[in-house]
Coordinates of C-alpha atoms in Angstrom, one line a residue:
M1 CA -0.2 -22.4 9.6
N2 CA 2.4 -20.6 11.7
M3 CA 2.5 -16.8 11.8
E4 CA 5.7 -15.0 12.8
Q5 CA 5.9 -11.9 14.9
S6 CA 8.8 -10.1 16.6
T7 CA 9.8 -10.4 20.2
P8 CA 10.2 -7.3 22.3
K9 CA 13.9 -7.9 22.2
G10 CA 14.4 -7.2 18.5
N11 CA 13.2 -8.4 15.1
V12 CA 13.5 -12.1 16.0
P13 CA 10.9 -14.4 14.4
V14 CA 8.9 -16.0 17.2
A15 CA 5.8 -18.0 17.9
A16 CA 2.4 -17.4 16.4
L17 CA 0.3 -15.6 19.0
A18 CA -3.0 -15.9 17.2
S19 CA -5.8 -17.4 19.2
G20 CA -6.3 -21.1 18.6
E21 CA -2.9 -21.8 17.0
P22 CA -0.2 -23.7 18.9
L23 CA 2.8 -21.7 20.1
T24 CA 6.1 -22.5 18.4
M25 CA 9.6 -21.0 18.6
S26 CA 12.0 -20.3 15.8
S27 CA 15.5 -21.4 15.5
R28 CA 16.5 -17.8 15.1
E29 CA 15.2 -17.0 18.6
I30 CA 16.7 -20.1 20.1
A31 CA 20.1 -19.0 18.7
E32 CA 19.6 -15.6 20.4
L33 CA 18.6 -17.1 23.7
V34 CA 21.6 -19.4 23.9
E35 CA 24.0 -16.8 22.3
S36 CA 25.0 -19.1 19.4
R37 CA 25.2 -18.8 15.7
H38 CA 21.9 -19.5 13.9
D39 CA 23.5 -21.9 11.4
K40 CA 24.9 -23.9 14.3
V41 CA 21.5 -24.2 16.0
K42 CA 20.0 -25.3 12.7
Q43 CA 22.6 -28.0 12.2
S44 CA 22.0 -29.3 15.7
M45 CA 18.2 -29.4 15.0
E46 CA 18.8 -31.2 11.8
R47 CA 20.9 -33.9 13.5
L48 CA 18.2 -34.3 16.2
S49 CA 15.5 -34.6 13.5
E50 CA 17.5 -37.2 11.6
R51 CA 17.6 -39.3 14.8
G52 CA 13.8 -38.9 15.2
I53 CA 14.2 -37.0 18.5
I54 CA 12.5 -33.8 17.4
T55 CA 10.5 -32.4 14.5
F56 CA 10.5 -28.9 13.0
T57 CA 8.8 -26.9 10.3
P58 CA 11.0 -25.0 7.8
M59 CA 9.7 -21.5 7.0
G60 CA 11.0 -18.7 4.8
E61 CA 12.6 -15.8 6.5
K62 CA 12.3 -12.2 5.3
S63 CA 15.5 -10.8 3.9
S64 CA 17.4 -8.3 6.0
G65 CA 19.7 -7.1 3.3
G66 CA 21.1 -10.4 2.1
R67 CA 19.5 -13.4 0.5
P68 CA 16.3 -14.7 2.2
G69 CA 17.0 -17.6 4.6
T70 CA 15.1 -20.4 6.3
I71 CA 14.2 -20.8 9.9
Y72 CA 12.9 -23.9 11.8
Q73 CA 9.8 -23.7 14.0
V74 CA 9.6 -26.2 16.9
N75 CA 7.1 -26.8 19.6
K76 CA 7.7 -26.2 23.3
R77 CA 8.9 -29.8 24.1
D78 CA 11.3 -29.9 21.2
S79 CA 12.8 -26.5 22.0
F80 CA 13.9 -27.8 25.4
V81 CA 15.5 -30.7 23.7
V82 CA 17.4 -28.4 21.4
V83 CA 18.6 -26.1 24.1
A84 CA 19.6 -29.1 26.3
Q85 CA 21.7 -30.4 23.4
L86 CA 23.3 -27.0 22.7
C87 CA 23.7 -25.3 26.1
P88 CA 22.0 -26.8 29.1
E89 CA 23.0 -23.8 31.3
F90 CA 20.6 -21.6 29.2
T91 CA 17.5 -23.7 30.0
A92 CA 16.3 -21.1 32.6
R93 CA 16.3 -18.5 29.9
L94 CA 14.2 -20.7 27.7
V95 CA 11.7 -21.3 30.5
D96 CA 11.4 -17.5 31.0
R97 CA 10.9 -16.9 27.3
W98 CA 8.1 -19.5 27.1
Q99 CA 6.4 -17.9 30.0
E100 CA 6.5 -14.6 28.2
L101 CA 5.1 -16.1 25.0
E102 CA 2.2 -17.8 26.9
Q103 CA 1.4 -14.5 28.7
E104 CA 1.4 -12.7 25.3
K105 CA -1.0 -15.2 23.8
A106 CA -3.3 -15.1 26.9
S107 CA -3.4 -11.3 26.6
G108 CA -4.2 -11.3 22.8
G109 CA -0.6 -10.9 21.5
F110 CA 0.4 -8.0 23.7
A111 CA 3.0 -8.5 26.4
L112 CA 2.0 -6.9 29.7
P113 CA 4.8 -4.9 31.4
Q114 CA 6.3 -7.0 34.2
T115 CA 8.2 -4.1 35.9
Y116 CA 7.9 -0.3 36.4
E117 CA 10.9 0.1 34.0
Q118 CA 9.1 -1.8 31.2
A119 CA 5.9 0.2 31.7
L120 CA 7.9 3.4 31.6
E121 CA 9.7 2.4 28.4
G122 CA 6.4 1.5 26.8
L123 CA 4.9 4.8 27.7
L124 CA 7.9 6.7 26.4
A125 CA 7.8 4.8 23.1
K126 CA 4.1 5.7 22.7
V127 CA 4.8 9.3 23.5
R128 CA 7.6 9.4 20.8
E129 CA 5.3 7.7 18.3
N130 CA 2.5 10.2 18.9
G131 CA 5.0 13.1 18.7
A132 CA 6.3 11.8 15.4
L133 CA 2.8 11.4 14.0
Q134 CA 1.9 15.0 15.1
I135 CA 5.0 16.3 13.3
E136 CA 4.1 14.4 10.2
N137 CA 0.5 15.6 10.2
R138 CA 1.6 19.3 10.7
A139 CA 4.0 19.0 7.8
K140 CA 1.2 17.6 5.6
D141 CA -1.2 20.4 6.7
A142 CA 1.5 23.0 5.9
A143 CA 2.1 21.5 2.4
I144 CA -1.7 21.5 1.7
S145 CA -2.0 25.1 2.9
A146 CA 0.9 26.1 0.7
M147 CA -0.6 24.4 -2.3
Q148 CA -4.2 25.6 -1.8
P149 CA -3.8 29.1 -3.4
K150 CA -2.3 27.5 -6.5
V151 CA -5.1 25.0 -6.6
D152 CA -7.8 27.7 -6.2
A153 CA -6.1 29.8 -9.0
Y154 CA -6.1 26.8 -11.4
E155 CA -9.7 26.0 -10.7
A156 CA -10.6 29.6 -11.4
Y157 CA -8.6 29.4 -14.6
L158 CA -10.5 26.3 -15.8
S159 CA -13.8 28.0 -14.9
E160 CA -12.8 31.0 -17.1
E161 CA -11.8 28.7 -19.9
G162 CA -15.2 26.9 -19.6
V163 CA -13.7 23.4 -19.4
C164 CA -13.5 20.5 -17.0
R165 CA -11.1 17.6 -16.6
I166 CA -12.1 14.3 -18.0
T167 CA -12.0 12.7 -14.5
D168 CA -14.3 15.5 -13.2
F169 CA -16.7 14.8 -16.1
C170 CA -16.7 11.1 -15.2
N171 CA -17.4 11.8 -11.5
K172 CA -20.2 14.2 -12.3
H173 CA -22.0 11.9 -14.7
G174 CA -21.1 8.5 -13.2
V175 CA -19.2 7.5 -16.3
K176 CA -16.4 4.8 -16.0
V177 CA -13.1 6.5 -16.2
N178 CA -11.7 4.9 -19.3
R179 CA -14.8 5.3 -21.5
P180 CA -14.4 9.0 -22.6
G181 CA -10.8 8.3 -23.6
W182 CA -11.9 5.3 -25.7
I183 CA -14.6 7.1 -27.6
L184 CA -12.5 10.3 -28.1
R185 CA -9.6 8.3 -29.5
D186 CA -11.8 6.1 -31.6
R187 CA -13.4 9.2 -33.2
G188 CA -10.0 10.8 -33.8
L189 CA -10.8 13.6 -31.4
M190 CA -7.8 12.9 -29.1
H191 CA -4.3 11.7 -29.7
H192 CA -3.8 8.0 -29.1
K193 CA -0.6 8.4 -27.0
K194 CA -1.3 11.5 -25.0
V195 CA -4.2 13.4 -23.5
L196 CA -4.2 16.1 -26.1
A197 CA -7.0 17.1 -28.5
T198 CA -6.4 16.7 -32.3
Q199 CA -7.3 19.3 -34.8
I200 CA -10.5 17.3 -35.4
G201 CA -11.2 17.3 -31.7
L202 CA -10.7 21.1 -31.4
K203 CA -13.0 21.8 -34.4
S204 CA -15.7 19.6 -32.9
G205 CA -16.0 22.0 -30.1
I206 CA -16.1 19.2 -27.5
L207 CA -12.4 19.4 -26.5
K208 CA -10.1 22.2 -25.8
N209 CA -6.4 22.1 -25.0
V210 CA -5.5 24.1 -21.9
L211 CA -2.4 24.6 -19.9
E212 CA -1.6 22.0 -17.3
K213 CA -1.7 22.9 -13.6
D214 CA 2.0 22.4 -13.3
G215 CA 2.6 23.9 -16.7
F216 CA 6.1 23.7 -18.2
E217 CA 7.7 24.1 -21.6
Y218 CA 9.2 21.3 -23.7
I219 CA 10.9 21.1 -27.1
D220 CA 8.7 19.5 -29.7
S221 CA 9.9 17.4 -32.7
K222 CA 10.4 20.6 -34.7
G223 CA 12.7 22.0 -32.1
Q224 CA 10.2 24.6 -30.9
S225 CA 9.4 25.4 -27.3
V226 CA 5.9 24.4 -26.5
E227 CA 3.9 24.9 -23.2
A228 CA 2.5 21.6 -21.9
Q229 CA -1.2 21.3 -22.4
Q230 CA -3.9 18.7 -22.0
A231 CA -7.3 18.0 -23.5
M232 CA -10.3 19.0 -21.4
I233 CA -14.0 18.9 -22.1
V234 CA -15.9 22.0 -23.0
R235 CA -18.7 22.3 -20.4
Q236 CA -21.3 23.4 -22.9
R237 CA -20.6 20.3 -25.0
E238 CA -20.7 17.7 -22.1
V239 CA -24.1 16.4 -23.4
S240 CA -22.6 15.8 -26.8
L241 CA -19.9 13.6 -25.3
L242 CA -22.5 11.8 -23.2
K243 CA -24.5 11.0 -26.3
M244 CA -21.4 9.6 -28.0
I245 CA -20.7 7.4 -25.0
V246 CA -24.3 6.2 -24.6
D247 CA -24.6 5.4 -28.4
A248 CA -21.3 3.5 -28.3
Y249 CA -21.4 1.6 -25.0
G250 CA -24.8 2.0 -23.5
L251 CA -25.2 1.0 -19.8
T252 CA -21.8 -0.7 -19.7
A253 CA -20.1 2.7 -19.8
F254 CA -21.7 3.9 -16.5
R255 CA -21.1 3.0 -12.9
N256 CA -24.8 2.2 -12.3
S257 CA -28.2 2.3 -13.9
V258 CA -29.1 5.6 -12.1
A259 CA -26.3 7.4 -13.8
F260 CA -27.2 5.9 -17.1
D261 CA -30.8 7.0 -16.8
R262 CA -29.8 10.5 -15.8
A263 CA -27.5 10.7 -18.8
K264 CA -30.3 9.7 -21.2
A265 CA -32.5 12.3 -19.6
L266 CA -29.9 15.0 -20.2
I267 CA -29.5 13.9 -23.8
G268 CA -33.3 14.0 -24.3
S269 CA -33.5 17.5 -22.8
G270 CA -30.7 18.8 -25.0
K271 CA -29.2 20.7 -22.1

């Protein structure tokens, strides 16, 4: 199987450089080397193939804005035949390019700089890449720092309310993430289409509707302004929910047998 990579001269599909695979060259790169249109190169290759002079492997080409096209991959010998047919004066360029490809393969797919200018360009590119990465990381750190006070305040709010998120409950007890939602909806404790406790769920004492972290207001079906809320588990009733899950699903509701045994121990202790 041929794998395509890009030459150092642009996004031109070229030979596979993976160890153990034969080198090939694409019709797209040949067109660039001989400064000809890609469709003309392909037509020439098709005529040569019809005469049994060369063989090629058609491959899909990634789209660059238009419809995806097709390129032809040929081996070293056939690439010389194609170039000789198209533009014999460009044979020297083809020889140089094959030498580059063979050096890249010998070095594991990385072209070694041949001149001081190439080495300097590579160094500058690496410096720019590292600089952009540092800027991106600083921006992420700043965003996290700006959000942290809000996160801390919300966590304090949940603690005061005596509730925890369903995902936090699952992580704490090793419950698979979808099982609490299943049992709560099956028992009519939570709405089927949203994470919001029903009146039955609120009366059970297991669930409580609390303001969302990024709380906002919306207009309900009655035209009234309502603050966005979501159902969370009352910490003092976690064991009750665990019992419901164990009774309904058993071990299959837990991530492993250790979590299942721990849940049964909690249920037995009544804590």
